[in-house]
Short mmCIF file of C-alpha atoms and ligand atoms in Angstrom, two decimals:
data_model
loop_
_atom_site.label_atom_id
_atom_site.label_comp_id
_atom_site.label_asym_id
_atom_site.label_seq_id
_atom_site.Cartn_x
_atom_site.Cartn_y
_atom_site.Cartn_z
CA MET G 1 -18.79 3.49 -23.22
CA SER G 2 -21.11 6.51 -23.27
CA GLN G 3 -22.20 8.14 -26.54
CA ASP G 4 -20.78 11.53 -25.58
CA ALA G 5 -17.46 12.71 -26.90
CA TYR G 6 -15.31 15.78 -26.36
CA ARG G 7 -14.34 17.63 -29.50
CA LEU G 8 -10.80 18.95 -29.47
CA LYS G 9 -9.72 21.57 -32.01
CA SER G 10 -6.01 22.19 -32.60
CA PRO G 11 -4.76 25.77 -33.32
CA SER G 12 -4.55 24.76 -37.00
CA GLY G 13 -8.24 23.80 -36.93
CA LYS G 14 -7.83 20.01 -37.03
CA GLU G 15 -10.64 18.36 -35.06
CA THR G 16 -10.49 15.17 -33.03
CA GLU G 17 -13.22 13.43 -31.10
CA LEU G 18 -12.19 12.12 -27.69
CA PRO G 19 -14.59 9.38 -26.63
CA VAL G 20 -15.94 9.56 -23.07
CA LEU G 21 -15.85 6.34 -21.08
CA SER G 22 -18.16 5.77 -18.11
CA GLY G 23 -17.47 3.36 -15.29
CA THR G 24 -19.96 2.03 -12.74
CA ALA G 25 -19.02 4.87 -10.37
CA GLY G 26 -16.79 7.91 -10.38
CA PRO G 27 -16.20 10.62 -12.97
CA ASP G 28 -16.18 9.80 -16.68
CA VAL G 29 -12.79 9.59 -18.34
CA LEU G 30 -11.61 10.89 -21.71
CA ASP G 31 -10.08 8.27 -23.95
CA ILE G 32 -6.96 9.99 -25.30
CA SER G 33 -5.27 6.87 -26.66
CA LYS G 34 -5.65 8.14 -30.26
CA LEU G 35 -4.70 11.73 -29.45
CA TYR G 36 -1.08 11.55 -30.58
CA ALA G 37 -1.94 9.70 -33.78
CA GLN G 38 -4.62 12.27 -34.67
CA GLN G 39 -3.23 15.55 -33.28
CA GLY G 40 0.51 14.91 -32.81
CA VAL G 41 0.43 15.98 -29.14
CA PHE G 42 0.77 14.11 -25.86
CA THR G 43 -0.85 15.02 -22.56
CA TYR G 44 1.20 16.34 -19.65
CA ASP G 45 0.24 15.18 -16.16
CA PRO G 46 3.13 14.86 -13.68
CA GLY G 47 2.33 12.31 -10.98
CA PHE G 48 -0.61 11.06 -13.12
CA ALA G 49 -2.96 13.07 -10.89
CA ALA G 50 -5.60 13.32 -13.65
CA THR G 51 -4.80 10.18 -15.62
CA GLY G 52 -6.50 6.81 -15.53
CA SER G 53 -3.90 4.17 -16.38
CA CYS G 54 -6.25 1.20 -16.75
CA SER G 55 -9.79 0.04 -16.14
CA SER G 56 -10.23 -2.00 -12.99
CA ASN G 57 -13.13 -3.66 -11.20
CA ILE G 58 -11.40 -4.26 -7.87
CA THR G 59 -11.53 -1.11 -5.71
CA PHE G 60 -13.31 2.23 -5.89
CA ILE G 61 -12.48 5.42 -4.00
CA ASP G 62 -14.53 8.60 -3.91
CA GLY G 63 -12.11 11.11 -2.41
CA GLU G 64 -14.76 13.81 -1.95
CA GLU G 65 -17.20 11.54 -0.15
CA GLY G 66 -14.52 9.60 1.76
CA LEU G 67 -15.78 6.33 0.25
CA LEU G 68 -13.64 3.21 -0.17
CA MET G 69 -15.17 0.02 -1.59
CA TYR G 70 -13.62 -3.36 -2.32
CA ARG G 71 -15.58 -5.07 -5.13
CA GLY G 72 -18.50 -2.78 -4.24
CA TYR G 73 -18.52 -3.44 -0.48
CA PRO G 74 -17.85 -0.34 1.70
CA VAL G 75 -14.71 -0.86 3.76
CA GLU G 76 -16.59 0.06 6.96
CA GLN G 77 -18.85 -2.99 6.52
CA LEU G 78 -15.91 -5.27 5.80
CA ALA G 79 -13.97 -3.87 8.77
CA LYS G 80 -16.96 -4.54 11.02
CA SER G 81 -17.99 -7.97 9.86
CA SER G 82 -15.31 -9.64 7.76
CA SER G 83 -11.80 -11.03 8.23
CA PHE G 84 -8.61 -10.28 6.33
CA LEU G 85 -8.60 -13.66 4.57
CA GLU G 86 -12.26 -13.30 3.58
CA VAL G 87 -11.46 -9.82 2.19
CA SER G 88 -8.44 -11.32 0.41
CA TYR G 89 -10.68 -13.91 -1.25
CA LEU G 90 -13.08 -11.13 -2.25
CA LEU G 91 -10.28 -9.03 -3.77
CA LEU G 92 -8.78 -11.98 -5.65
CA HIS G 93 -11.99 -13.62 -6.84
CA GLY G 94 -14.50 -10.76 -7.07
CA GLU G 95 -17.16 -12.25 -4.77
CA LEU G 96 -17.45 -13.04 -1.09
CA PRO G 97 -16.74 -16.75 -0.47
CA THR G 98 -19.25 -19.34 0.71
CA VAL G 99 -18.45 -21.18 3.96
CA ASP G 100 -16.74 -23.98 2.02
CA GLU G 101 -14.85 -21.64 -0.29
CA LEU G 102 -13.51 -19.67 2.67
CA ALA G 103 -12.49 -22.82 4.54
CA ASP G 104 -10.67 -24.06 1.43
CA PHE G 105 -8.96 -20.72 0.89
CA GLU G 106 -7.86 -20.45 4.53
CA SER G 107 -6.51 -23.96 4.46
CA THR G 108 -4.57 -23.25 1.23
CA ILE G 109 -3.00 -20.13 2.72
CA ARG G 110 -2.08 -22.01 5.93
CA ARG G 111 -0.40 -24.75 3.91
CA HIS G 112 1.80 -22.31 1.98
CA THR G 113 3.29 -20.46 4.95
CA MET G 114 6.65 -22.22 5.03
CA LEU G 115 9.59 -20.92 3.01
CA ASN G 116 11.93 -22.99 0.95
CA GLU G 117 14.60 -23.67 3.58
CA GLY G 118 17.29 -22.26 1.30
CA MET G 119 15.61 -18.83 1.44
CA LEU G 120 16.38 -18.58 5.14
CA SER G 121 20.09 -18.46 4.36
CA PHE G 122 19.53 -15.01 2.82
CA PHE G 123 18.96 -13.68 6.31
CA LYS G 124 22.44 -14.82 7.35
CA GLY G 125 23.84 -12.46 4.72
CA PHE G 126 22.07 -9.32 5.94
CA ARG G 127 23.60 -7.14 8.63
CA TYR G 128 21.86 -7.44 12.02
CA ASP G 129 20.49 -3.88 11.65
CA ALA G 130 19.32 -4.11 8.01
CA HIS G 131 15.99 -2.34 7.50
CA PRO G 132 13.23 -4.98 7.30
CA MET G 133 11.72 -3.33 4.20
CA ALA G 134 15.06 -3.80 2.40
CA MET G 135 15.07 -7.47 3.44
CA LEU G 136 11.41 -7.94 2.50
CA SER G 137 11.90 -6.51 -0.96
CA ALA G 138 15.08 -8.55 -1.56
CA VAL G 139 13.69 -11.85 -0.29
CA VAL G 140 10.34 -11.46 -2.08
CA GLY G 141 12.36 -10.74 -5.25
CA SER G 142 14.28 -13.95 -4.60
CA MET G 143 10.99 -15.90 -4.69
CA SER G 144 11.25 -15.58 -8.47
CA ALA G 145 14.34 -17.78 -8.21
CA TYR G 146 12.69 -20.34 -5.91
CA TYR G 147 9.17 -20.63 -7.23
CA HIS G 148 9.47 -20.55 -11.00
CA ASP G 149 8.04 -24.07 -11.38
CA LYS G 150 4.42 -22.86 -11.56
CA LEU G 151 4.73 -19.60 -13.40
CA ASP G 152 3.01 -19.56 -16.72
CA ALA G 153 1.28 -16.17 -16.39
CA SER G 154 -1.30 -17.17 -19.01
CA ASN G 155 -2.44 -20.07 -16.82
CA PRO G 156 -5.12 -18.93 -14.29
CA GLN G 157 -4.21 -21.77 -11.90
CA HIS G 158 -0.58 -20.59 -11.86
CA ARG G 159 -1.75 -17.05 -11.13
CA ASP G 160 -3.70 -18.43 -8.15
CA ILE G 161 -0.64 -20.26 -6.85
CA PHE G 162 1.41 -17.07 -7.13
CA ALA G 163 -1.24 -15.11 -5.17
CA HIS G 164 -1.45 -17.81 -2.47
CA ARG G 165 2.31 -17.95 -2.07
CA ILE G 166 2.65 -14.18 -1.71
CA LEU G 167 -0.18 -13.93 0.81
CA ALA G 168 0.96 -16.95 2.82
CA LYS G 169 4.72 -16.38 2.85
CA LEU G 170 4.97 -12.63 3.42
CA PRO G 171 4.35 -12.90 7.19
CA THR G 172 7.01 -15.64 7.39
CA ILE G 173 9.56 -13.50 5.53
CA ALA G 174 8.63 -10.44 7.63
CA ALA G 175 9.05 -12.44 10.84
CA ALA G 176 12.46 -13.74 9.72
CA ALA G 177 13.57 -10.13 9.08
CA TYR G 178 12.29 -9.10 12.52
CA LYS G 179 14.04 -12.01 14.25
CA LEU G 180 17.31 -11.10 12.52
CA ASN G 181 16.96 -7.53 13.84
CA CYS G 182 16.35 -8.84 17.39
CA GLY G 183 19.09 -11.49 17.24
CA GLN G 184 16.55 -14.22 18.06
CA PRO G 185 16.13 -17.59 16.35
CA PHE G 186 13.69 -17.82 13.46
CA ILE G 187 10.33 -19.29 14.49
CA TYR G 188 8.57 -21.59 11.98
CA PRO G 189 4.93 -21.03 11.03
CA ARG G 190 2.23 -23.08 12.74
CA ASN G 191 -0.64 -24.29 10.60
CA ASP G 192 -3.02 -24.69 13.56
CA LEU G 193 -3.15 -20.91 14.01
CA ASN G 194 -5.07 -18.39 11.95
CA TYR G 195 -3.28 -15.82 9.76
CA CYS G 196 -2.70 -13.09 12.36
CA GLU G 197 -2.21 -15.46 15.31
CA ASN G 198 0.49 -17.20 13.30
CA LEU G 199 2.11 -13.88 12.45
CA LEU G 200 2.22 -12.93 16.14
CA GLN G 201 3.79 -16.23 17.20
CA MET G 202 6.42 -16.02 14.43
CA PHE G 203 7.24 -12.47 15.58
CA PHE G 204 7.17 -12.87 19.34
CA ALA G 205 7.57 -16.54 20.34
CA VAL G 206 10.99 -17.75 21.47
CA PRO G 207 12.04 -21.40 21.77
CA ALA G 208 12.76 -21.03 25.49
CA GLU G 209 9.15 -20.72 26.66
CA PRO G 210 5.55 -21.19 25.54
CA TYR G 211 3.95 -18.24 23.79
CA GLU G 212 0.40 -17.16 24.52
CA ILE G 213 -1.40 -15.48 21.65
CA ASP G 214 -2.95 -12.13 22.51
CA GLN G 215 -6.37 -12.27 20.81
CA VAL G 216 -6.84 -8.49 21.01
CA ALA G 217 -3.56 -8.03 19.14
CA ALA G 218 -4.52 -10.65 16.52
CA GLU G 219 -7.91 -8.94 15.94
CA ALA G 220 -6.30 -5.48 15.72
CA ILE G 221 -3.81 -6.65 13.11
CA ASP G 222 -6.58 -8.37 11.15
CA LEU G 223 -8.50 -5.08 11.06
CA LEU G 224 -5.45 -3.08 9.97
CA PHE G 225 -4.78 -5.59 7.19
CA ILE G 226 -8.39 -5.23 5.96
CA LEU G 227 -7.98 -1.45 5.84
CA HIS G 228 -4.66 -1.71 3.99
CA ALA G 229 -5.65 -4.53 1.64
CA ASP G 230 -6.15 -2.42 -1.49
CA HIS G 231 -6.36 1.18 -2.60
CA GLU G 232 -6.78 1.10 -6.40
CA GLN G 233 -3.98 2.66 -8.49
CA ASN G 234 -1.77 3.94 -5.65
CA CYS G 235 2.00 4.28 -6.12
CA SER G 236 3.02 0.75 -5.11
CA THR G 237 0.14 -0.97 -6.93
CA SER G 238 0.83 1.05 -10.08
CA THR G 239 4.48 0.00 -9.73
CA VAL G 240 3.48 -3.68 -9.56
CA ARG G 241 1.28 -3.23 -12.63
CA MET G 242 3.96 -1.30 -14.48
CA ALA G 243 6.74 -3.80 -13.73
CA GLY G 244 4.39 -6.69 -14.50
CA SER G 245 3.25 -5.13 -17.78
CA SER G 246 6.61 -5.98 -19.35
CA GLY G 247 5.92 -9.66 -18.63
CA ALA G 248 8.38 -9.58 -15.70
CA ASN G 249 8.22 -12.36 -13.15
CA PRO G 250 5.35 -11.41 -10.79
CA TYR G 251 7.40 -11.99 -7.62
CA SER G 252 9.87 -9.39 -8.94
CA ALA G 253 6.94 -7.09 -9.72
CA VAL G 254 5.74 -7.41 -6.11
CA ALA G 255 9.31 -6.73 -4.89
CA ALA G 256 9.20 -3.50 -6.94
CA GLY G 257 5.88 -2.63 -5.27
CA ILE G 258 7.42 -3.20 -1.83
CA SER G 259 10.23 -0.78 -2.72
CA ALA G 260 7.70 1.85 -3.84
CA LEU G 261 5.68 1.40 -0.65
CA TRP G 262 8.73 2.07 1.51
CA GLY G 263 8.87 5.79 0.62
CA PRO G 264 7.74 8.25 3.33
CA ALA G 265 5.20 9.82 0.96
CA HIS G 266 3.48 6.41 0.73
CA GLY G 267 3.57 3.44 3.14
CA GLY G 268 6.69 4.69 4.92
CA ALA G 269 4.52 7.45 6.41
CA ASN G 270 3.43 5.24 9.35
CA GLU G 271 7.06 4.98 10.45
CA ALA G 272 7.57 8.69 9.76
CA VAL G 273 4.51 9.62 11.88
CA LEU G 274 6.01 7.95 14.95
CA ALA G 275 9.40 9.55 14.31
CA MET G 276 7.63 12.91 13.98
CA LEU G 277 5.60 12.45 17.18
CA GLU G 278 8.76 11.51 19.04
CA GLU G 279 10.52 14.57 17.65
CA ILE G 280 7.61 16.84 18.67
CA GLY G 281 7.82 15.18 22.08
CA ASP G 282 5.32 17.30 23.96
CA VAL G 283 1.99 19.05 23.44
CA SER G 284 3.71 22.39 24.12
CA GLN G 285 5.76 21.95 20.93
CA ILE G 286 2.80 21.35 18.59
CA GLY G 287 2.46 25.01 17.54
CA LYS G 288 6.10 25.16 16.53
CA TYR G 289 5.83 22.04 14.35
CA VAL G 290 2.54 23.08 12.76
CA ASP G 291 4.25 26.36 11.81
CA LYS G 292 7.19 24.43 10.35
CA ALA G 293 4.76 22.35 8.25
CA LYS G 294 3.20 25.55 6.88
CA ASP G 295 6.54 27.19 6.07
CA LYS G 296 7.23 26.91 2.34
CA ASN G 297 10.99 27.19 3.02
CA ASP G 298 10.96 24.31 5.47
CA PRO G 299 10.81 20.77 4.01
CA PHE G 300 9.02 19.49 7.15
CA ARG G 301 5.51 18.16 6.54
CA LEU G 302 3.01 16.82 9.02
CA MET G 303 3.41 13.11 8.35
CA GLY G 304 0.12 11.23 8.26
CA PHE G 305 -1.67 14.31 6.90
CA GLY G 306 -2.92 14.82 3.38
CA HIS G 307 -3.76 12.41 0.59
CA ARG G 308 -3.72 12.52 -3.18
CA VAL G 309 -7.31 11.31 -3.41
CA TYR G 310 -9.08 11.91 -0.07
CA LYS G 311 -9.91 15.58 0.28
CA ASN G 312 -12.47 15.50 3.10
CA PHE G 313 -11.51 12.53 5.20
CA ASP G 314 -9.84 9.15 4.83
CA PRO G 315 -12.46 6.54 5.81
CA ARG G 316 -9.69 4.19 6.95
CA ALA G 317 -8.39 6.86 9.34
CA THR G 318 -11.89 7.28 10.79
CA ILE G 319 -12.12 3.52 11.49
CA ILE G 320 -8.59 3.34 12.90
CA ARG G 321 -9.11 6.40 15.07
CA LYS G 322 -12.12 4.73 16.69
CA MET G 323 -10.30 1.43 16.95
CA ALA G 324 -7.11 2.96 18.37
CA HIS G 325 -8.85 4.06 21.53
CA LYS G 326 -10.69 0.75 21.91
CA ILE G 327 -7.62 -1.36 21.20
CA LEU G 328 -5.33 0.65 23.45
CA GLY G 329 -7.98 0.41 26.19
CA ARG G 330 -8.34 -3.36 25.82
CA LEU G 331 -4.59 -3.74 25.87
CA GLY G 332 -4.51 -1.62 29.04
CA ARG G 333 -2.32 0.98 27.31
CA VAL G 334 -4.76 3.82 26.72
CA ASP G 335 -2.47 6.25 28.51
CA THR G 336 0.10 6.03 25.70
CA PRO G 337 1.56 9.57 25.65
CA LEU G 338 2.12 9.40 21.89
CA TYR G 339 -1.60 8.71 21.37
CA ASP G 340 -2.49 11.79 23.44
CA LEU G 341 0.04 13.82 21.49
CA ALA G 342 -1.39 12.57 18.18
CA LEU G 343 -4.93 13.55 19.26
CA ALA G 344 -3.75 17.01 20.30
CA LEU G 345 -1.82 17.51 17.06
CA GLU G 346 -4.82 16.40 15.02
CA GLU G 347 -7.05 18.88 16.86
CA VAL G 348 -4.69 21.81 16.24
CA ALA G 349 -4.12 20.95 12.56
CA LEU G 350 -7.81 20.43 11.81
CA LYS G 351 -8.61 23.94 13.08
CA ASP G 352 -5.71 25.57 11.24
CA GLU G 353 -6.59 27.67 8.17
CA TYR G 354 -3.64 26.24 6.14
CA PHE G 355 -4.81 22.63 6.60
CA ILE G 356 -8.48 23.55 6.10
CA GLU G 357 -7.77 25.48 2.90
CA LYS G 358 -5.54 22.75 1.44
CA ARG G 359 -7.97 20.07 2.60
CA LEU G 360 -5.34 18.15 4.54
CA TYR G 361 -6.79 15.54 6.90
CA PRO G 362 -5.24 12.67 8.87
CA ASN G 363 -4.73 9.66 6.61
CA VAL G 364 -4.69 5.95 7.50
CA ASP G 365 -1.07 6.13 8.58
CA PHE G 366 -1.62 8.79 11.21
CA TYR G 367 -3.04 6.18 13.60
CA SER G 368 -1.78 2.80 12.37
CA GLY G 369 1.71 3.32 13.83
CA ILE G 370 0.27 4.14 17.24
CA ILE G 371 -1.63 0.85 17.27
CA TYR G 372 1.38 -1.13 16.03
CA ARG G 373 3.53 0.49 18.71
CA ALA G 374 0.99 -0.51 21.39
CA LEU G 375 1.10 -4.09 20.08
CA GLY G 376 4.87 -4.17 20.62
CA ILE G 377 5.76 -4.03 16.94
CA PRO G 378 8.89 -1.93 16.42
CA THR G 379 8.73 1.20 14.30
CA SER G 380 10.94 -0.20 11.53
CA MET G 381 8.37 -2.99 11.01
CA PHE G 382 5.37 -0.67 10.48
CA THR G 383 5.72 -0.44 6.72
CA VAL G 384 6.37 -4.19 6.57
CA MET G 385 2.99 -4.70 8.25
CA PHE G 386 1.43 -2.41 5.65
CA ALA G 387 3.12 -4.48 2.91
CA ILE G 388 1.64 -7.73 4.26
CA GLY G 389 -1.87 -6.24 4.14
CA ARG G 390 -1.34 -4.63 0.72
CA SER G 391 0.20 -7.77 -0.80
CA VAL G 392 -3.24 -9.11 -1.66
CA GLY G 393 -4.11 -5.88 -3.49
CA TRP G 394 -0.88 -6.12 -5.49
CA THR G 395 -1.56 -9.71 -6.51
CA ALA G 396 -5.21 -8.97 -7.35
CA HIS G 397 -4.11 -6.09 -9.59
CA TRP G 398 -1.34 -8.11 -11.22
CA ARG G 399 -3.85 -10.88 -12.01
CA GLU G 400 -6.36 -8.39 -13.38
CA MET G 401 -3.69 -6.70 -15.52
CA ILE G 402 -2.37 -9.98 -16.94
CA GLY G 403 -5.89 -11.13 -17.81
CA ASP G 404 -6.93 -7.81 -19.40
CA SER G 405 -6.91 -7.85 -23.21
CA GLU G 406 -6.26 -4.07 -23.20
CA THR G 407 -3.00 -4.38 -21.25
CA ARG G 408 0.02 -2.99 -23.06
CA ILE G 409 3.48 -2.45 -21.67
CA SER G 410 3.36 0.67 -19.47
CA ARG G 411 5.39 3.28 -21.25
CA PRO G 412 4.50 6.94 -20.56
CA ARG G 413 5.73 9.78 -22.76
CA GLN G 414 7.48 12.98 -21.68
CA LEU G 415 7.93 16.68 -22.31
CA TYR G 416 11.61 16.90 -23.26
CA THR G 417 13.32 20.00 -21.80
CA GLY G 418 16.98 19.04 -22.37
CA PRO G 419 19.41 20.58 -24.88
CA ALA G 420 18.35 20.76 -28.53
CA LYS G 421 20.31 18.64 -31.00
CA ARG G 422 23.98 19.61 -30.98
CA ASP G 423 27.29 18.19 -32.23
CA TYR G 424 29.80 16.31 -30.18
CA VAL G 425 32.77 18.48 -29.10
CA PRO G 426 36.15 16.70 -28.91
CA ILE G 427 37.59 16.79 -25.37
CA ASP G 428 40.53 19.09 -26.31
CA LYS G 429 38.09 21.70 -27.67
CA ARG G 430 35.83 21.99 -24.57
N1 LIG U 1 1.97 18.92 5.68
C1 LIG U 1 2.04 20.18 5.24
N2 LIG U 1 1.67 20.56 3.99
C2 LIG U 1 1.20 19.62 3.17
C3 LIG U 1 1.10 18.27 3.57
C4 LIG U 1 1.50 17.92 4.87
N3 LIG U 1 1.41 16.66 5.30
N4 LIG U 1 0.61 17.52 2.55
C5 LIG U 1 0.42 18.38 1.53
N5 LIG U 1 0.78 19.65 1.91
C6 LIG U 1 0.64 20.86 1.08
C7 LIG U 1 1.71 20.88 0.00
O1 LIG U 1 2.87 21.56 0.43
C8 LIG U 1 0.99 21.57 -1.12
O2 LIG U 1 1.03 22.94 -0.84
P1 LIG U 1 1.06 24.04 -2.07
O3 LIG U 1 -0.23 23.85 -2.80
O4 LIG U 1 1.16 25.34 -1.36
O5 LIG U 1 2.27 23.68 -2.89
C9 LIG U 1 -0.47 21.14 -0.98
O6 LIG U 1 -0.62 20.76 0.39
C10 LIG U 1 -0.81 19.92 -1.87
O7 LIG U 1 0.10 18.84 -1.56
P2 LIG U 1 0.81 17.94 -2.65
O8 LIG U 1 2.06 17.39 -2.08
O9 LIG U 1 0.89 18.67 -3.94
O10 LIG U 1 -0.27 16.80 -2.78
P3 LIG U 1 -0.01 15.35 -3.36
O11 LIG U 1 -1.34 14.80 -3.70
O12 LIG U 1 1.02 15.39 -4.44
O13 LIG U 1 0.63 14.55 -2.11
C11 LIG U 1 0.85 13.35 -0.09
C12 LIG U 1 -0.10 13.78 -1.22
C13 LIG U 1 2.14 12.76 -0.68
C14 LIG U 1 0.16 12.25 0.72
C15 LIG U 1 1.16 14.57 0.81
O14 LIG U 1 -0.01 15.06 1.37
C16 LIG U 1 2.18 14.25 1.91
O15 LIG U 1 3.39 14.32 1.68
N6 LIG U 1 1.69 13.87 3.13
C17 LIG U 1 2.59 13.47 4.20
C18 LIG U 1 3.06 12.04 3.97
C19 LIG U 1 1.98 11.02 4.22
O16 LIG U 1 1.28 11.05 5.22
N7 LIG U 1 1.87 10.02 3.31
C20 LIG U 1 0.93 8.91 3.45
C21 LIG U 1 -0.11 8.95 2.39
S1 LIG U 1 -1.33 7.69 2.69
C22 LIG U 1 -0.64 6.29 2.09
O17 LIG U 1 0.19 6.25 1.24
C23 LIG U 1 -1.11 5.07 2.70
#
């Protein structure tokens, strides 16, 4: 904590000192935890845009500089040189693993990929066209019913087992949801494959013929998972922390996070971007849609544009933009019309005064859907893919929250604007 403090004087002259806390990076924060006790007022900050809800040493974002770091490592370096499981180890344990630690971790994750066989029967109950995010959230919630044997949240080993199960089993659950949607038989995980290879075979293999893993696809997914792995106190992660702060079962807390991620203002944007590009349809229509996005009376927004924190550029979007061209080229699908349309739309929006003035730039989701589409992953699965990558961030934050002595149940206050106290009116007098 720094020595500085802000002095707040109420209209009646009562003074309070608000201590200033300094982190290792980023702006200082005012500690207002004693404000109500000393001044009798709360703060008002809809959407928590100016409120720090906890201290965390996992991820740092500088929205002005377009900087994203996991445990201090810039995401560009991790995207270039690391793997998703190595990044997962880093997020969960705070340090990059040694060769042996990584081998151990990878082997643990491989050995937890199967589901309790009873969980598969859930998929028989869903309609063939159920949205995979609905299935993911429901089945991950059901893990609290299957895996309660090792769940003493105060036991660090149990917290590890929870994290390993989430990371290992999410691709299996996602693949089961996908197979239900396609009407194909469920494909079991294979422990001889790495994380993303295994995901691809569970998604795309069929029992009738051998399946050849596409290494370009596996590498592309690994990269997207690295970029999605964590993003500090975003909506879904804050939801996991909030649900978990009551002492709720952590699998249920992750299920809550999956539900929060599904919204189009958050992880659902990758699906919404593709729907939007399909609706725009042609470069000649871009002007019309950019005008719609600028019209205050039109609810249409350019999906994949804008971010609560990034105000100059989203570093993940920069990496994906570069990768999109490379990956589409290597897959032999660089002529994807939607990719061309996305590039043209980006060019128009970036030169438009409205987007410049409001500092709206393409975010990570503007390009991720285009890559997933090129890999043959259907649009309804895009947010599921995001959830698999983000699952490690959720578990890292849940573990940090549970182990933090400052954690209290999350319980914000409000500015009440309803009716003042009044007396009940009997029904015959209304
Ligand atoms: N298209 C058009 N106008 C926009 C857009 C957009 N995509 N995004 C923001 N604006 C405008 C708003 O209308 C608002 O205008 P005003 O000041 O005249 O009222 C101004 O820019 C500020 O936007 P807010 O919505 O207040 O910003 P906030 O930080 O609350 O929202 C959000 C950020 C939700 C990402 C928003 O930009 C948005 O809806 N973008 C489209 C959805 C999207 O791509 N979401 C993915 C986010 S990344 C992720 O979750 C992985």
